[in-house]
PDB file of C-alpha atoms in Angstrom:
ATOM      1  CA  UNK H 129     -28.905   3.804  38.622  1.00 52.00           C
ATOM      2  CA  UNK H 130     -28.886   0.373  36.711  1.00 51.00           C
ATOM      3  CA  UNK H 131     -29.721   2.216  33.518  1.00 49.00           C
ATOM      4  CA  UNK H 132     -26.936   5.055  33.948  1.00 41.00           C
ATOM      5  CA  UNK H 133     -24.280   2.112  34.483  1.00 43.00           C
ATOM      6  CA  UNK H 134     -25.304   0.105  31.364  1.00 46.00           C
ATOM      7  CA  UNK H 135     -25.208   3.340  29.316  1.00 39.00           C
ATOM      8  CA  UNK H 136     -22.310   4.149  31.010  1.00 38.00           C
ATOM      9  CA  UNK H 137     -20.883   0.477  29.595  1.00 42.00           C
ATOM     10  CA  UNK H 138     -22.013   1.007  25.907  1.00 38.00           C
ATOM     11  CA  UNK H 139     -20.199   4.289  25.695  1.00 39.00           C
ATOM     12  CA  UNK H 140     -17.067   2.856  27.014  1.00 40.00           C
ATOM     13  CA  UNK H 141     -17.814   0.148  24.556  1.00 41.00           C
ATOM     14  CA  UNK H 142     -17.992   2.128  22.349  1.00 43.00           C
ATOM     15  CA  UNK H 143     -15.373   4.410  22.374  1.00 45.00           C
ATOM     16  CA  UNK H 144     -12.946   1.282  22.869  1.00 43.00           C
ATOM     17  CA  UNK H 145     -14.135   0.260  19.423  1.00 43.00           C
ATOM     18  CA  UNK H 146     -14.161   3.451  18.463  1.00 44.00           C
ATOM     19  CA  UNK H 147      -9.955   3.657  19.136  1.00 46.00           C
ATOM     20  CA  UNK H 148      -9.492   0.274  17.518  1.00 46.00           C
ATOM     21  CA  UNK H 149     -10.530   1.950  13.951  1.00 49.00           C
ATOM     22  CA  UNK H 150     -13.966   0.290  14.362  1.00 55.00           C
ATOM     23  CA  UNK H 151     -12.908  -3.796  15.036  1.00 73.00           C
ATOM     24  CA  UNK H 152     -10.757  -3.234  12.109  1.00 88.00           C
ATOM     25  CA  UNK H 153      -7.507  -5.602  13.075  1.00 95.00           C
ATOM     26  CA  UNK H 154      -4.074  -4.188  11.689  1.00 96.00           C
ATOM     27  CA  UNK H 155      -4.146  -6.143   9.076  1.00 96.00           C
ATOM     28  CA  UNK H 156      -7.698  -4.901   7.426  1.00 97.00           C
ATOM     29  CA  UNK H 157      -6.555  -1.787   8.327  1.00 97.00           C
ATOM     30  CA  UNK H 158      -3.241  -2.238   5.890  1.00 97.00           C
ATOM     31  CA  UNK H 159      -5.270  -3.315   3.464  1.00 97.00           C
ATOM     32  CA  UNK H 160      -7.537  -0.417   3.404  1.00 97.00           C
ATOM     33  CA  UNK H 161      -4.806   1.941   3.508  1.00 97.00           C
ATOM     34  CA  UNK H 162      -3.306  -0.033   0.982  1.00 97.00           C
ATOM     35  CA  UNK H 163      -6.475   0.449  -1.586  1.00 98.00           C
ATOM     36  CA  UNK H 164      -7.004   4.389  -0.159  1.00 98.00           C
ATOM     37  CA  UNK H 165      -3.186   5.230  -0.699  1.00 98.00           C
ATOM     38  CA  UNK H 166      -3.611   3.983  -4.499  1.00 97.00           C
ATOM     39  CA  UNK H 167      -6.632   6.105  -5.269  1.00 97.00           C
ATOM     40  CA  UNK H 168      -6.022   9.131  -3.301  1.00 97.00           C
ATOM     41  CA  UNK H 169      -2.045   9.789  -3.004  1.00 97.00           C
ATOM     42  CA  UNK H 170      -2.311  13.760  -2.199  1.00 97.00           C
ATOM     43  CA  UNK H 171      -5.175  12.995   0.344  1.00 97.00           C
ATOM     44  CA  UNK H 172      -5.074  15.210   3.637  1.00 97.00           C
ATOM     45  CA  UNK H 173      -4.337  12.065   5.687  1.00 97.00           C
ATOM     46  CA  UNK H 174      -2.325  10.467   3.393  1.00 97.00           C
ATOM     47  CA  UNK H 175       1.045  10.878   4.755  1.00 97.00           C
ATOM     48  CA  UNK H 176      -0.016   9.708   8.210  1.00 97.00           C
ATOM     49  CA  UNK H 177      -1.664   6.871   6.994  1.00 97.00           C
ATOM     50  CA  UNK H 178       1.565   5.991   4.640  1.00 97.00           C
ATOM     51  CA  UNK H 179       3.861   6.519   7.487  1.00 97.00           C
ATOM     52  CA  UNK H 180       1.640   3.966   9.700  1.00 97.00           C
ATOM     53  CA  UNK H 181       1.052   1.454   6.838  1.00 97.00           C
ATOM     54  CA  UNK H 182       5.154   1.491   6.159  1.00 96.00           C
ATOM     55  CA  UNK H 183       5.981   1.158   9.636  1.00 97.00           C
ATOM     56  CA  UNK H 184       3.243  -1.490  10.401  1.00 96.00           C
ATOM     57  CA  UNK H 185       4.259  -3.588   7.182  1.00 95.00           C
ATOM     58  CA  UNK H 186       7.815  -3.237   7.818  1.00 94.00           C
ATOM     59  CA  UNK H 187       7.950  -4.807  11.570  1.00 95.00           C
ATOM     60  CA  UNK H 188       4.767  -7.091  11.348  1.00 93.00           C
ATOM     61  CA  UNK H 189       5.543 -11.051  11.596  1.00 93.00           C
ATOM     62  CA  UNK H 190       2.666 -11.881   9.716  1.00 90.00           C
ATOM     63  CA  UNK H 191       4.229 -11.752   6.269  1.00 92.00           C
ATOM     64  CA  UNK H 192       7.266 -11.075   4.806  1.00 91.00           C
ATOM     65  CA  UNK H 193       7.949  -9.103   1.583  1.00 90.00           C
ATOM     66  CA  UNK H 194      10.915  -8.254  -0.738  1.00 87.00           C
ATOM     67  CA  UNK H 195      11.775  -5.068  -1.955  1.00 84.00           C
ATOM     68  CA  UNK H 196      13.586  -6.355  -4.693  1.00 79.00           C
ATOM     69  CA  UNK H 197      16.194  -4.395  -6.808  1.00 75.00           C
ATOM     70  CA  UNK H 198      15.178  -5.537 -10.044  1.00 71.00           C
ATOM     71  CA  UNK H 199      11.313  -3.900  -9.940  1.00 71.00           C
ATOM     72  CA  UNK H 200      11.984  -1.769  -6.585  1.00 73.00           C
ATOM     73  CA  UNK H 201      14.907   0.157  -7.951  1.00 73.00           C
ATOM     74  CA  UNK H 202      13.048   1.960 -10.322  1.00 80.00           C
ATOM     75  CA  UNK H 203      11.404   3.590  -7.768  1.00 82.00           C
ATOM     76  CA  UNK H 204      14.767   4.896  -6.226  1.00 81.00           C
ATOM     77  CA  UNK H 205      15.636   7.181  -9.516  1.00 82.00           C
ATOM     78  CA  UNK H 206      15.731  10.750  -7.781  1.00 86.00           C
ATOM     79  CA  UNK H 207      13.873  11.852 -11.067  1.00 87.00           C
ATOM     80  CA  UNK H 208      10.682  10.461  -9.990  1.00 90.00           C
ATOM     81  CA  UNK H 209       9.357  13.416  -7.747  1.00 91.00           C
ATOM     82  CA  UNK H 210       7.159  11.131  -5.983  1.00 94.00           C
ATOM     83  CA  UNK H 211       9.658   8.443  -5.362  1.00 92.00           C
ATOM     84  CA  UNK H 212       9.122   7.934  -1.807  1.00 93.00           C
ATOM     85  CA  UNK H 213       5.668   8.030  -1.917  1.00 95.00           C
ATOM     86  CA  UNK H 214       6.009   4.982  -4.486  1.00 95.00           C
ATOM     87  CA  UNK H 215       8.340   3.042  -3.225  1.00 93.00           C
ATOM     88  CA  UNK H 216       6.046   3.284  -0.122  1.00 95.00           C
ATOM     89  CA  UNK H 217       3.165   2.095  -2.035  1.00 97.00           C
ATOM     90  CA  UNK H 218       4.956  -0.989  -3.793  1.00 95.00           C
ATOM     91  CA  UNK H 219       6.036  -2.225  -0.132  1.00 95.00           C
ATOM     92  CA  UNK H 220       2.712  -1.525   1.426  1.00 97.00           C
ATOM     93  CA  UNK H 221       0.701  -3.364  -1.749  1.00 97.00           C
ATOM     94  CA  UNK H 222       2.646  -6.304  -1.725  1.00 96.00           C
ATOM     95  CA  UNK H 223       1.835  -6.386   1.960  1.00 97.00           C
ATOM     96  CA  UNK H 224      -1.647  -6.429   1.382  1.00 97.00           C
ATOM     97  CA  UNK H 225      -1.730  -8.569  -1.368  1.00 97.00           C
ATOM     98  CA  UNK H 226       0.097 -11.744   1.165  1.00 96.00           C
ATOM     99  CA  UNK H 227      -2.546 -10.747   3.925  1.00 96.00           C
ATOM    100  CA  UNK H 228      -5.354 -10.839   1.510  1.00 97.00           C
ATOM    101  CA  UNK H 229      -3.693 -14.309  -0.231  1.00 96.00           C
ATOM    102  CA  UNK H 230      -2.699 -16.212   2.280  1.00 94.00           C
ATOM    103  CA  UNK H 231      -2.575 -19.402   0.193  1.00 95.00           C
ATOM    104  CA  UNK H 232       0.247 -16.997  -2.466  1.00 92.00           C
ATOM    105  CA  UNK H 233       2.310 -15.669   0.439  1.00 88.00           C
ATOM    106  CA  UNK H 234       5.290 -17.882  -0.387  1.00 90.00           C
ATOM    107  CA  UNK H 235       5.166 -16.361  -4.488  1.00 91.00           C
ATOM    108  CA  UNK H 236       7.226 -13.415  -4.959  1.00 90.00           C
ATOM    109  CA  UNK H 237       5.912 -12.799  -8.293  1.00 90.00           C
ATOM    110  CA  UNK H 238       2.827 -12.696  -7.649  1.00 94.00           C
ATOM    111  CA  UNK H 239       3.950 -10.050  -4.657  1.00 94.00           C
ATOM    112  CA  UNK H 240       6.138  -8.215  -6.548  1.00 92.00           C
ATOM    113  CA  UNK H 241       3.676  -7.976  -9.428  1.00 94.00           C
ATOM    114  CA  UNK H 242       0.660  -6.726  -7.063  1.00 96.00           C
ATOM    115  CA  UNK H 243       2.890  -4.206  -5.532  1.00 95.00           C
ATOM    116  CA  UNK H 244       4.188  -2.766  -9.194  1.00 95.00           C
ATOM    117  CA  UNK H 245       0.570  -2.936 -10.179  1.00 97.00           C
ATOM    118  CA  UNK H 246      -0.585  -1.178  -7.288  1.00 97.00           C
ATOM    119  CA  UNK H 247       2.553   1.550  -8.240  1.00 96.00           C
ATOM    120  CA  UNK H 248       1.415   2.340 -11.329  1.00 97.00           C
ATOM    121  CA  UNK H 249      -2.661   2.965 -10.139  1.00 98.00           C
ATOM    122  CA  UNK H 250      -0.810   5.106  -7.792  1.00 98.00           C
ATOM    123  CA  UNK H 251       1.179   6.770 -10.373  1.00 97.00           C
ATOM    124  CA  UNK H 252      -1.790   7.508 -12.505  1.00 97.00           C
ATOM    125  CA  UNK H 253      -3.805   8.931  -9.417  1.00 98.00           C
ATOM    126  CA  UNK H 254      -1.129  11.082  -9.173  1.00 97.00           C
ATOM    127  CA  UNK H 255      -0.904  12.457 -12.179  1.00 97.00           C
ATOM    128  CA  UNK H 256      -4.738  13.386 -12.232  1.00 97.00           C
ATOM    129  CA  UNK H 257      -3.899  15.847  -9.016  1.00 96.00           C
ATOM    130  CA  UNK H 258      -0.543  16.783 -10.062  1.00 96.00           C
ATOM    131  CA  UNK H 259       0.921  16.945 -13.638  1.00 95.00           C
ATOM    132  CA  UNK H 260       4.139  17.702 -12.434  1.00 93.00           C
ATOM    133  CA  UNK H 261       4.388  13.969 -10.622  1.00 94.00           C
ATOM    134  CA  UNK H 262       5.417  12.682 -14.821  1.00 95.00           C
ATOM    135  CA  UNK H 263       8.142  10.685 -14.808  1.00 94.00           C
ATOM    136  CA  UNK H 264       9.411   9.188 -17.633  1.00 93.00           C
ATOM    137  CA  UNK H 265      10.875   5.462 -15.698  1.00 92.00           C
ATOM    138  CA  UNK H 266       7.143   6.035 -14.612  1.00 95.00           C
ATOM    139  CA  UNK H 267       5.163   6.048 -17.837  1.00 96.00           C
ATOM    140  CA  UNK H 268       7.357   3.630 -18.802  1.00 94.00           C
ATOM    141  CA  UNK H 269       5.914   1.047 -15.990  1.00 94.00           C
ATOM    142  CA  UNK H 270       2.387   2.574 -17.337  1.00 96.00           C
ATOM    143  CA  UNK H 271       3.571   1.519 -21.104  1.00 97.00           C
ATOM    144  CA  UNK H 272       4.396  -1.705 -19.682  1.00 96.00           C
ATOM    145  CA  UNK H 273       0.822  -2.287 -17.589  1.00 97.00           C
ATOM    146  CA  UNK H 274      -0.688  -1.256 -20.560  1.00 97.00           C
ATOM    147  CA  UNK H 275       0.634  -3.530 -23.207  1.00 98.00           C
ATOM    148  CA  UNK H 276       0.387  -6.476 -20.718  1.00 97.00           C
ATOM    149  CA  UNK H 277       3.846  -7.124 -20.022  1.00 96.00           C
ATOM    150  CA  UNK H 278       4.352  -5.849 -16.761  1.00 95.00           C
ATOM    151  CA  UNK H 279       4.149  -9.589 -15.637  1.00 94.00           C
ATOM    152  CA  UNK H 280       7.010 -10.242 -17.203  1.00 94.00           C
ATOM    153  CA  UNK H 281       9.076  -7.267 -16.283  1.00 91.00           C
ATOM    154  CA  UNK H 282       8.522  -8.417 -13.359  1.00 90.00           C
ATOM    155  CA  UNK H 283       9.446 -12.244 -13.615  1.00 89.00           C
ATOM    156  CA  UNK H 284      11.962 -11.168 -15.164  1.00 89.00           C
ATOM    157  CA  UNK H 285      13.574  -9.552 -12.029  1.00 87.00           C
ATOM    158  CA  UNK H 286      13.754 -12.762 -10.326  1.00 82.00           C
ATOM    159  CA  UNK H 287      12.772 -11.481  -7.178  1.00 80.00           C
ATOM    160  CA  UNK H 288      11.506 -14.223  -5.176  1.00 68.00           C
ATOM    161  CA  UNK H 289      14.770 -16.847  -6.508  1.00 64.00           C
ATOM    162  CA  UNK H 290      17.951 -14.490  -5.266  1.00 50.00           C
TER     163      UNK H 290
END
């Protein structure tokens, strides 16, 4: 009877960690998402996981991000048949870049740039699955990335001083 109840234990064990996505705390598990999102935007579970990651980034207290108008807006141009799907990514990137950089939470740069980085490897995932995702305010980002001056498209926004 002893051994039934400590069996018993370990599978309620583990099927609480189980539920919990493994010990994973919200915040590794917006972070993952984050880096699964930008390699796989078509995936099966990808909208779920988007929808969670937006939702969880947007009401969290842990960090605070910017969707700023100057880099952000881009993402809002109707042409851009993946808009949404973008502008999800840039908000759930920069998330994950202040979680994983604690000690850069308070530079908006350095936010807004990991979020338009993290845009653009989405952008280019994208296009691998779906040639119809091209965009030209897209490959223009890509251009920019590219030639190393998305840094200072970005700086240039002023994001983190309005």
């Amino acid at each position: 009877m002893k051994k039934l109840t400590i069996v018993l234990g370990l599978l309620l064990l583990l099927g609480l960690t189980a539920q919990r996505g493994f010990g994973q705390t919200d915040q590794e598990k917006l972070i993952k998402a984050s880096q699964f999102l930008e390699a796989r935007p078509f995936d099966k579970d990808a909208k779920e996981m988007r929808a969670w990651a937006v939702k969880w980034a947007s009401d969290t207290k842990d960090v605070t991000v910017i969707v700023c108008g100057g880099t952000g807006a881009v993402l809002l141009d109707k042409k851009i048949k993946f808009g949404t799907e973008l502008i999800g990514q840039y908000l759930i990137a920069m998330t994950a870049f202040k979680l994983e950089n604690p000690d850069q939470a308070a530079d908006e740069d350095a936010a807004q740039l990991a979020g338009m980085e993290s845009v653009v490897k989405t952008y280019e995932a994208m296009l691998k699955e779906n040639p119809k995702a091209k965009a030209a305010r897209m490959d223009d980002l890509l251009a920019r990335r590219n030639a190393g001056t998305l840094a200072k498209y970005v700086a240039d926004a002023d994001c983190g001083k309005k």
